[in-house]
PDB file of C-alpha atoms in Angstrom:
ATOM      1  CA  ASN A   1      13.416  35.724 -92.331  1.00 52.00           C
ATOM      2  CA  SER A   2      11.185  37.816 -90.140  1.00 50.00           C
ATOM      3  CA  PRO A   3      12.441  38.465 -86.626  1.00 54.00           C
ATOM      4  CA  ASN A   4      10.731  36.352 -83.891  1.00 52.00           C
ATOM      5  CA  THR A   5       8.653  38.134 -81.268  1.00 47.00           C
ATOM      6  CA  LEU A   6       8.621  36.699 -77.696  1.00 45.00           C
ATOM      7  CA  THR A   7       5.710  37.732 -75.520  1.00 45.00           C
ATOM      8  CA  ALA A   8       5.772  37.146 -71.719  1.00 43.00           C
ATOM      9  CA  GLU A   9       2.411  36.792 -70.054  1.00 48.00           C
ATOM     10  CA  MET A  10       2.384  37.965 -66.443  1.00 43.00           C
ATOM     11  CA  THR A  11      -0.339  37.194 -63.878  1.00 46.00           C
ATOM     12  CA  ALA A  12      -0.780  39.858 -61.262  1.00 47.00           C
ATOM     13  CA  GLN A  13      -0.841  38.566 -57.708  1.00 56.00           C
ATOM     14  CA  GLY A  14      -3.106  40.047 -55.112  1.00 60.00           C
ATOM     15  CA  PRO A  15      -1.801  41.794 -52.031  1.00 78.00           C
ATOM     16  CA  GLY A  16      -0.286  39.753 -49.194  1.00 91.00           C
ATOM     17  CA  TYR A  17      -1.795  39.677 -45.733  1.00 96.00           C
ATOM     18  CA  SER A  18      -0.300  38.791 -42.373  1.00 96.00           C
ATOM     19  CA  VAL A  19      -2.243  35.908 -40.849  1.00 97.00           C
ATOM     20  CA  THR A  20      -1.375  34.850 -37.304  1.00 97.00           C
ATOM     21  CA  ILE A  21      -2.047  31.368 -35.934  1.00 97.00           C
ATOM     22  CA  ASP A  22      -2.088  31.118 -32.130  1.00 97.00           C
ATOM     23  CA  PRO A  23      -2.135  27.482 -30.834  1.00 97.00           C
ATOM     24  CA  SER A  24      -2.769  28.844 -27.300  1.00 96.00           C
ATOM     25  CA  GLY A  25      -0.887  26.038 -25.564  1.00 95.00           C
ATOM     26  CA  GLY A  26      -1.970  23.296 -27.953  1.00 97.00           C
ATOM     27  CA  GLN A  27      -0.818  22.268 -31.405  1.00 97.00           C
ATOM     28  CA  VAL A  28      -2.232  23.333 -34.779  1.00 98.00           C
ATOM     29  CA  LEU A  29      -1.278  21.879 -38.142  1.00 98.00           C
ATOM     30  CA  VAL A  30      -1.045  24.737 -40.643  1.00 98.00           C
ATOM     31  CA  ASP A  31      -1.251  23.299 -44.157  1.00 97.00           C
ATOM     32  CA  GLY A  32      -0.013  20.026 -42.639  1.00 96.00           C
ATOM     33  CA  VAL A  33       2.895  21.537 -40.704  1.00 97.00           C
ATOM     34  CA  PRO A  34       2.578  21.346 -36.875  1.00 97.00           C
ATOM     35  CA  THR A  35       3.134  24.466 -34.816  1.00 96.00           C
ATOM     36  CA  THR A  36       2.945  24.920 -31.037  1.00 96.00           C
ATOM     37  CA  SER A  37       3.915  28.596 -30.867  1.00 97.00           C
ATOM     38  CA  VAL A  38       2.345  31.783 -32.223  1.00 97.00           C
ATOM     39  CA  SER A  39       3.243  31.982 -35.912  1.00 97.00           C
ATOM     40  CA  THR A  40       2.595  34.703 -38.473  1.00 97.00           C
ATOM     41  CA  PHE A  41       2.357  33.950 -42.208  1.00 97.00           C
ATOM     42  CA  ASN A  42       2.371  36.305 -45.216  1.00 96.00           C
ATOM     43  CA  TRP A  43      -0.315  34.800 -47.419  1.00 97.00           C
ATOM     44  CA  GLN A  44      -1.567  36.070 -50.743  1.00 96.00           C
ATOM     45  CA  ALA A  45      -5.133  37.276 -51.010  1.00 96.00           C
ATOM     46  CA  ASN A  46      -7.757  34.671 -51.939  1.00 95.00           C
ATOM     47  CA  THR A  47      -5.444  31.711 -51.253  1.00 96.00           C
ATOM     48  CA  ILE A  48      -6.934  28.850 -49.237  1.00 97.00           C
ATOM     49  CA  HIS A  49      -5.217  27.293 -46.229  1.00 98.00           C
ATOM     50  CA  LEU A  50      -6.072  24.426 -43.895  1.00 98.00           C
ATOM     51  CA  LEU A  51      -5.964  24.836 -40.108  1.00 98.00           C
ATOM     52  CA  ASP A  52      -6.152  21.533 -38.239  1.00 98.00           C
ATOM     53  CA  PRO A  53      -6.184  21.695 -34.422  1.00 97.00           C
ATOM     54  CA  ASP A  54      -4.550  18.602 -32.932  1.00 97.00           C
ATOM     55  CA  SER A  55      -7.316  17.612 -30.515  1.00 96.00           C
ATOM     56  CA  GLY A  56      -5.852  15.249 -27.911  1.00 96.00           C
ATOM     57  CA  TYR A  57      -2.383  16.805 -28.118  1.00 96.00           C
ATOM     58  CA  ASN A  58      -0.305  15.904 -25.038  1.00 96.00           C
ATOM     59  CA  HIS A  59       1.257  19.214 -24.049  1.00 94.00           C
ATOM     60  CA  LYS A  60       2.831  17.488 -21.055  1.00 94.00           C
ATOM     61  CA  ALA A  61       2.886  13.985 -19.595  1.00 96.00           C
ATOM     62  CA  GLY A  62      -0.560  12.983 -18.378  1.00 97.00           C
ATOM     63  CA  SER A  63      -2.314  16.080 -19.746  1.00 98.00           C
ATOM     64  CA  ARG A  64      -3.875  16.871 -23.109  1.00 97.00           C
ATOM     65  CA  ARG A  65      -5.739  19.598 -24.979  1.00 97.00           C
ATOM     66  CA  ILE A  66      -9.188  18.988 -26.466  1.00 98.00           C
ATOM     67  CA  PHE A  67     -10.186  21.463 -29.190  1.00 98.00           C
ATOM     68  CA  GLN A  68     -13.342  23.492 -28.488  1.00 98.00           C
ATOM     69  CA  GLN A  69     -13.491  26.322 -31.028  1.00 97.00           C
ATOM     70  CA  TRP A  70     -11.621  29.181 -32.701  1.00 97.00           C
ATOM     71  CA  SER A  71     -11.466  32.665 -31.215  1.00 96.00           C
ATOM     72  CA  ASP A  72     -14.092  33.883 -33.721  1.00 95.00           C
ATOM     73  CA  GLY A  73     -16.552  31.209 -32.551  1.00 96.00           C
ATOM     74  CA  ASN A  74     -16.042  28.849 -35.500  1.00 97.00           C
ATOM     75  CA  LYS A  75     -15.914  25.191 -34.383  1.00 97.00           C
ATOM     76  CA  ASP A  76     -14.710  23.545 -37.613  1.00 97.00           C
ATOM     77  CA  ASP A  77     -12.005  20.940 -37.079  1.00 96.00           C
ATOM     78  CA  PRO A  78     -10.215  21.056 -39.455  1.00 96.00           C
ATOM     79  CA  ARG A  79     -10.968  24.506 -40.844  1.00 97.00           C
ATOM     80  CA  SER A  80     -10.405  25.827 -44.354  1.00 97.00           C
ATOM     81  CA  VAL A  81      -9.789  29.603 -44.514  1.00 97.00           C
ATOM     82  CA  THR A  82      -9.664  31.967 -47.495  1.00 97.00           C
ATOM     83  CA  VAL A  83      -7.328  34.918 -47.057  1.00 97.00           C
ATOM     84  CA  THR A  84      -9.105  38.255 -47.449  1.00 95.00           C
ATOM     85  CA  ALA A  85      -7.465  40.339 -44.733  1.00 95.00           C
ATOM     86  CA  GLY A  86      -4.966  40.264 -41.938  1.00 96.00           C
ATOM     87  CA  VAL A  87      -6.398  38.219 -39.086  1.00 96.00           C
ATOM     88  CA  THR A  88      -5.508  36.107 -36.063  1.00 97.00           C
ATOM     89  CA  TYR A  89      -6.918  32.615 -35.556  1.00 97.00           C
ATOM     90  CA  ALA A  90      -6.537  31.481 -31.951  1.00 97.00           C
ATOM     91  CA  ALA A  91      -7.432  27.929 -30.975  1.00 97.00           C
ATOM     92  CA  GLN A  92      -9.385  27.458 -27.765  1.00 98.00           C
ATOM     93  CA  TRP A  93      -9.116  24.222 -25.803  1.00 98.00           C
ATOM     94  CA  LYS A  94     -10.213  22.460 -22.680  1.00 97.00           C
ATOM     95  CA  THR A  95      -7.584  20.634 -20.639  1.00 98.00           C
ATOM     96  CA  GLN A  96      -7.936  17.017 -19.550  1.00 98.00           C
ATOM     97  CA  HIS A  97      -5.785  15.063 -17.099  1.00 98.00           C
ATOM     98  CA  ARG A  98      -5.175  11.332 -16.900  1.00 98.00           C
ATOM     99  CA  LEU A  99      -6.122   9.338 -13.826  1.00 98.00           C
ATOM    100  CA  LYS A 100      -4.145   6.102 -13.614  1.00 98.00           C
ATOM    101  CA  VAL A 101      -5.688   3.492 -11.320  1.00 98.00           C
ATOM    102  CA  VAL A 102      -3.059   0.822 -10.689  1.00 98.00           C
ATOM    103  CA  SER A 103      -3.767  -2.555  -9.100  1.00 96.00           C
ATOM    104  CA  PRO A 104      -2.070  -5.937  -9.577  1.00 95.00           C
ATOM    105  CA  PHE A 105      -5.297  -7.695  -8.526  1.00 95.00           C
ATOM    106  CA  GLY A 106      -8.999  -7.322  -9.150  1.00 91.00           C
ATOM    107  CA  ILE A 107     -10.524  -5.034 -11.767  1.00 91.00           C
ATOM    108  CA  PRO A 108      -9.752  -1.404 -10.893  1.00 95.00           C
ATOM    109  CA  GLN A 109     -12.322   1.173 -11.962  1.00 97.00           C
ATOM    110  CA  GLY A 110     -11.971   4.836 -12.941  1.00 98.00           C
ATOM    111  CA  ASP A 111      -8.814   4.839 -15.055  1.00 98.00           C
ATOM    112  CA  GLY A 112      -9.117   7.434 -17.844  1.00 98.00           C
ATOM    113  CA  TRP A 113      -9.151  11.091 -18.888  1.00 98.00           C
ATOM    114  CA  TYR A 114     -11.078  13.786 -16.997  1.00 98.00           C
ATOM    115  CA  ASP A 115     -11.741  17.478 -17.574  1.00 98.00           C
ATOM    116  CA  GLU A 116      -9.553  19.737 -15.468  1.00 98.00           C
ATOM    117  CA  GLY A 117     -11.154  20.608 -12.131  1.00 98.00           C
ATOM    118  CA  THR A 118     -13.722  17.810 -12.173  1.00 98.00           C
ATOM    119  CA  THR A 119     -13.991  15.085  -9.536  1.00 98.00           C
ATOM    120  CA  ALA A 120     -13.142  11.546 -10.652  1.00 98.00           C
ATOM    121  CA  SER A 121     -14.423   8.402  -8.956  1.00 98.00           C
ATOM    122  CA  PHE A 122     -12.247   5.298  -8.684  1.00 98.00           C
ATOM    123  CA  GLY A 123     -12.253   2.015  -6.813  1.00 98.00           C
ATOM    124  CA  THR A 124     -11.635  -1.704  -6.708  1.00 97.00           C
ATOM    125  CA  VAL A 125     -13.033  -4.835  -5.079  1.00 96.00           C
ATOM    126  CA  THR A 126     -12.324  -5.468  -1.398  1.00 96.00           C
ATOM    127  CA  TYR A 127     -10.850  -8.932  -1.894  1.00 94.00           C
ATOM    128  CA  VAL A 128      -9.789 -11.357  -4.610  1.00 96.00           C
ATOM    129  CA  GLU A 129     -10.187 -15.102  -4.145  1.00 95.00           C
ATOM    130  CA  HIS A 130      -7.638 -17.261  -5.972  1.00 93.00           C
ATOM    131  CA  GLN A 131      -7.985 -20.978  -6.646  1.00 87.00           C
ATOM    132  CA  ASN A 132      -4.895 -22.028  -4.683  1.00 93.00           C
ATOM    133  CA  ARG A 133      -6.145 -21.349  -1.123  1.00 96.00           C
ATOM    134  CA  THR A 134      -4.792 -17.798  -1.387  1.00 97.00           C
ATOM    135  CA  ARG A 135      -6.710 -14.538  -1.252  1.00 96.00           C
ATOM    136  CA  ARG A 136      -5.820 -10.869  -1.502  1.00 97.00           C
ATOM    137  CA  ILE A 137      -7.401  -8.346   0.843  1.00 97.00           C
ATOM    138  CA  PHE A 138      -7.498  -4.672  -0.160  1.00 97.00           C
ATOM    139  CA  GLN A 139      -5.704  -2.511   2.404  1.00 97.00           C
ATOM    140  CA  GLN A 140      -5.409   1.065   1.152  1.00 97.00           C
ATOM    141  CA  TRP A 141      -4.615   3.471  -1.683  1.00 98.00           C
ATOM    142  CA  SER A 142      -1.270   5.171  -2.086  1.00 98.00           C
ATOM    143  CA  GLY A 143       0.135   7.753  -4.493  1.00 98.00           C
ATOM    144  CA  ASP A 144      -1.883  10.901  -5.134  1.00 98.00           C
ATOM    145  CA  TYR A 145      -4.609   9.656  -2.785  1.00 97.00           C
ATOM    146  CA  SER A 146      -4.208   8.007   0.606  1.00 96.00           C
ATOM    147  CA  GLY A 147      -7.096   6.227   2.259  1.00 96.00           C
ATOM    148  CA  SER A 148      -8.558   2.862   3.186  1.00 96.00           C
ATOM    149  CA  PRO A 149     -12.004   2.942   1.468  1.00 96.00           C
ATOM    150  CA  ALA A 150     -12.008   0.698  -1.591  1.00 97.00           C
ATOM    151  CA  SER A 151     -13.930   3.380  -3.522  1.00 97.00           C
ATOM    152  CA  SER A 152     -13.228   7.101  -3.368  1.00 98.00           C
ATOM    153  CA  THR A 153     -12.895  10.321  -5.389  1.00 98.00           C
ATOM    154  CA  ILE A 154     -10.124  12.716  -6.360  1.00 98.00           C
ATOM    155  CA  VAL A 155     -10.089  16.256  -7.813  1.00 98.00           C
ATOM    156  CA  MET A 156      -8.405  16.301 -11.216  1.00 98.00           C
ATOM    157  CA  ASP A 157      -6.305  19.456 -10.942  1.00 98.00           C
ATOM    158  CA  GLY A 158      -3.444  17.642 -12.663  1.00 97.00           C
ATOM    159  CA  PRO A 159      -2.364  14.129 -13.700  1.00 98.00           C
ATOM    160  CA  LYS A 160      -2.981  11.628 -10.894  1.00 98.00           C
ATOM    161  CA  THR A 161      -1.909   8.080 -10.089  1.00 98.00           C
ATOM    162  CA  VAL A 162      -3.468   5.964  -7.347  1.00 98.00           C
ATOM    163  CA  THR A 163      -2.193   2.487  -6.465  1.00 98.00           C
ATOM    164  CA  ALA A 164      -4.117  -0.226  -4.626  1.00 98.00           C
ATOM    165  CA  GLU A 165      -2.148  -2.013  -1.910  1.00 98.00           C
ATOM    166  CA  TRP A 166      -3.086  -5.562  -0.932  1.00 98.00           C
ATOM    167  CA  GLU A 167      -2.411  -8.053   1.829  1.00 97.00           C
ATOM    168  CA  THR A 168      -1.860 -11.708   0.943  1.00 97.00           C
ATOM    169  CA  ARG A 169      -3.621 -14.265   3.119  1.00 97.00           C
ATOM    170  CA  TYR A 170      -3.265 -18.050   3.072  1.00 97.00           C
ATOM    171  CA  GLU A 171      -5.808 -20.658   4.081  1.00 97.00           C
ATOM    172  CA  ILE A 172      -4.726 -22.756   7.057  1.00 97.00           C
ATOM    173  CA  ILE A 173      -6.702 -25.915   7.818  1.00 97.00           C
ATOM    174  CA  ILE A 174      -6.378 -27.328  11.335  1.00 98.00           C
ATOM    175  CA  ALA A 175      -7.482 -30.896  12.079  1.00 98.00           C
ATOM    176  CA  VAL A 176      -7.222 -33.593  14.764  1.00 97.00           C
ATOM    177  CA  SER A 177      -6.700 -37.292  14.032  1.00 97.00           C
ATOM    178  CA  PRO A 178      -8.680 -39.197  15.012  1.00 96.00           C
ATOM    179  CA  ALA A 179     -11.371 -36.529  15.022  1.00 95.00           C
ATOM    180  CA  ASN A 180     -12.442 -37.275  18.637  1.00 96.00           C
ATOM    181  CA  ALA A 181      -8.903 -37.300  20.016  1.00 96.00           C
ATOM    182  CA  GLY A 182      -8.853 -33.742  21.297  1.00 97.00           C
ATOM    183  CA  SER A 183      -9.106 -30.065  20.498  1.00 97.00           C
ATOM    184  CA  THR A 184      -6.864 -27.268  19.269  1.00 97.00           C
ATOM    185  CA  ASN A 185      -6.523 -23.545  19.754  1.00 97.00           C
ATOM    186  CA  PRO A 186      -7.296 -21.981  17.284  1.00 96.00           C
ATOM    187  CA  PRO A 187     -10.079 -24.533  16.908  1.00 97.00           C
ATOM    188  CA  VAL A 188     -10.333 -27.206  14.245  1.00 97.00           C
ATOM    189  CA  GLY A 189     -11.436 -25.754  10.905  1.00 97.00           C
ATOM    190  CA  SER A 190     -10.087 -23.405   8.251  1.00 96.00           C
ATOM    191  CA  ASP A 191      -9.247 -19.720   8.265  1.00 96.00           C
ATOM    192  CA  HIS A 192      -7.055 -17.264   6.359  1.00 96.00           C
ATOM    193  CA  TYR A 193      -3.994 -15.634   7.895  1.00 96.00           C
ATOM    194  CA  ALA A 194      -1.710 -12.876   6.615  1.00 97.00           C
ATOM    195  CA  SER A 195       1.465 -13.828   4.804  1.00 97.00           C
ATOM    196  CA  GLY A 196       4.470 -13.308   7.082  1.00 97.00           C
ATOM    197  CA  SER A 197       2.439 -13.603  10.253  1.00 97.00           C
ATOM    198  CA  THR A 198       3.196 -16.245  12.865  1.00 97.00           C
ATOM    199  CA  ILE A 199       0.595 -18.885  13.620  1.00 95.00           C
ATOM    200  CA  ILE A 200       0.672 -20.571  17.013  1.00 97.00           C
ATOM    201  CA  VAL A 201      -1.454 -23.704  17.500  1.00 98.00           C
ATOM    202  CA  SER A 202      -1.774 -25.614  20.755  1.00 97.00           C
ATOM    203  CA  GLN A 203      -3.503 -28.959  21.342  1.00 97.00           C
ATOM    204  CA  THR A 204      -5.340 -30.565  24.234  1.00 97.00           C
ATOM    205  CA  PRO A 205      -5.911 -34.372  24.151  1.00 97.00           C
ATOM    206  CA  ASN A 206      -9.230 -35.774  25.277  1.00 96.00           C
ATOM    207  CA  SER A 207      -9.338 -38.374  28.034  1.00 96.00           C
ATOM    208  CA  GLY A 208      -7.839 -41.619  26.816  1.00 95.00           C
ATOM    209  CA  PHE A 209      -5.675 -40.014  24.138  1.00 96.00           C
ATOM    210  CA  THR A 210      -2.063 -38.830  24.103  1.00 96.00           C
ATOM    211  CA  PHE A 211      -0.627 -36.258  21.707  1.00 96.00           C
ATOM    212  CA  SER A 212       2.043 -37.753  19.450  1.00 96.00           C
ATOM    213  CA  LYS A 213       3.065 -35.257  16.760  1.00 97.00           C
ATOM    214  CA  TRP A 214       2.076 -32.614  14.245  1.00 97.00           C
ATOM    215  CA  ASN A 215       1.596 -33.431  10.591  1.00 97.00           C
ATOM    216  CA  VAL A 216       1.937 -30.724   7.888  1.00 96.00           C
ATOM    217  CA  ASN A 217       0.474 -31.362   4.455  1.00 95.00           C
ATOM    218  CA  GLY A 218       0.570 -35.121   5.018  1.00 94.00           C
ATOM    219  CA  ALA A 219       4.168 -35.248   6.281  1.00 95.00           C
ATOM    220  CA  ASP A 220       5.218 -35.686   9.912  1.00 94.00           C
ATOM    221  CA  SER A 221       6.680 -32.489  11.330  1.00 92.00           C
ATOM    222  CA  THR A 222       7.401 -32.080  15.078  1.00 92.00           C
ATOM    223  CA  ASN A 223       6.235 -33.441  18.398  1.00 94.00           C
ATOM    224  CA  VAL A 224       6.445 -30.221  20.425  1.00 95.00           C
ATOM    225  CA  PRO A 225       3.137 -29.498  22.222  1.00 95.00           C
ATOM    226  CA  THR A 226       2.670 -26.107  20.581  1.00 97.00           C
ATOM    227  CA  PHE A 227       3.159 -25.659  16.843  1.00 97.00           C
ATOM    228  CA  VAL A 228       4.683 -22.373  15.609  1.00 97.00           C
ATOM    229  CA  MET A 229       5.173 -21.364  11.967  1.00 95.00           C
ATOM    230  CA  THR A 230       5.675 -18.164   9.963  1.00 96.00           C
ATOM    231  CA  LEU A 231       3.266 -18.220   7.044  1.00 95.00           C
ATOM    232  CA  SER A 232       4.562 -18.225   3.476  1.00 96.00           C
ATOM    233  CA  SER A 233       2.030 -20.549   1.832  1.00 96.00           C
ATOM    234  CA  PRO A 234      -1.233 -22.432   2.570  1.00 97.00           C
ATOM    235  CA  PHE A 235      -0.995 -25.653   4.552  1.00 96.00           C
ATOM    236  CA  THR A 236      -2.968 -28.266   6.458  1.00 97.00           C
ATOM    237  CA  LEU A 237      -1.928 -28.933  10.054  1.00 97.00           C
ATOM    238  CA  THR A 238      -3.067 -32.076  11.831  1.00 98.00           C
ATOM    239  CA  ALA A 239      -2.576 -32.926  15.506  1.00 97.00           C
ATOM    240  CA  ILE A 240      -2.074 -36.687  15.858  1.00 96.00           C
TER     241      ILE A 240
END
């Protein structure tokens, strides 16, 4: 038998190059692997690699990076690069901050993301009318902005939160029975008063009538001349 001959075929690789990826405070996926710090890779010549800037990356709570371009002016996102030399690719970003507009009532406006250094507008309605004889009256903003106007502005030099504060008011209806029997102070009619406030109602009978009692929501209450109550809900008060 003839001896066997084994031949090894070798493929020459090109030179390696140092390629540096600088996320510049953001995050870049290098061939699918996220990196947030400057990283240097030894890549073979003519190999192809994918650089994917993570636009919208939250580098801290309430702040994010929006990709703009690479340091060489290329704006591809993602970007495919072919290695031909040692090079640095630095991502360039703009920073945005979140404005949170918090309100348990109404429809607050202005919540969202804003470019760093810009002025954001926000606001809400001045009152909310409920269907149960209760309304909410806007009082002021608290948090990163303090002020009583329902609409205002704030400079977005960082994440911001503004919270609308409201006062609860209840409808109080005052009546006299019979209607020509006398008068009251406050006068007969309806108005809204702040929750927790004290309402004081006095009565004055007309000639020929004598005050008997107060009636609250259809139920007899007290016969003292002046009615006093701390408000915690709407009610109808009738002098009889």
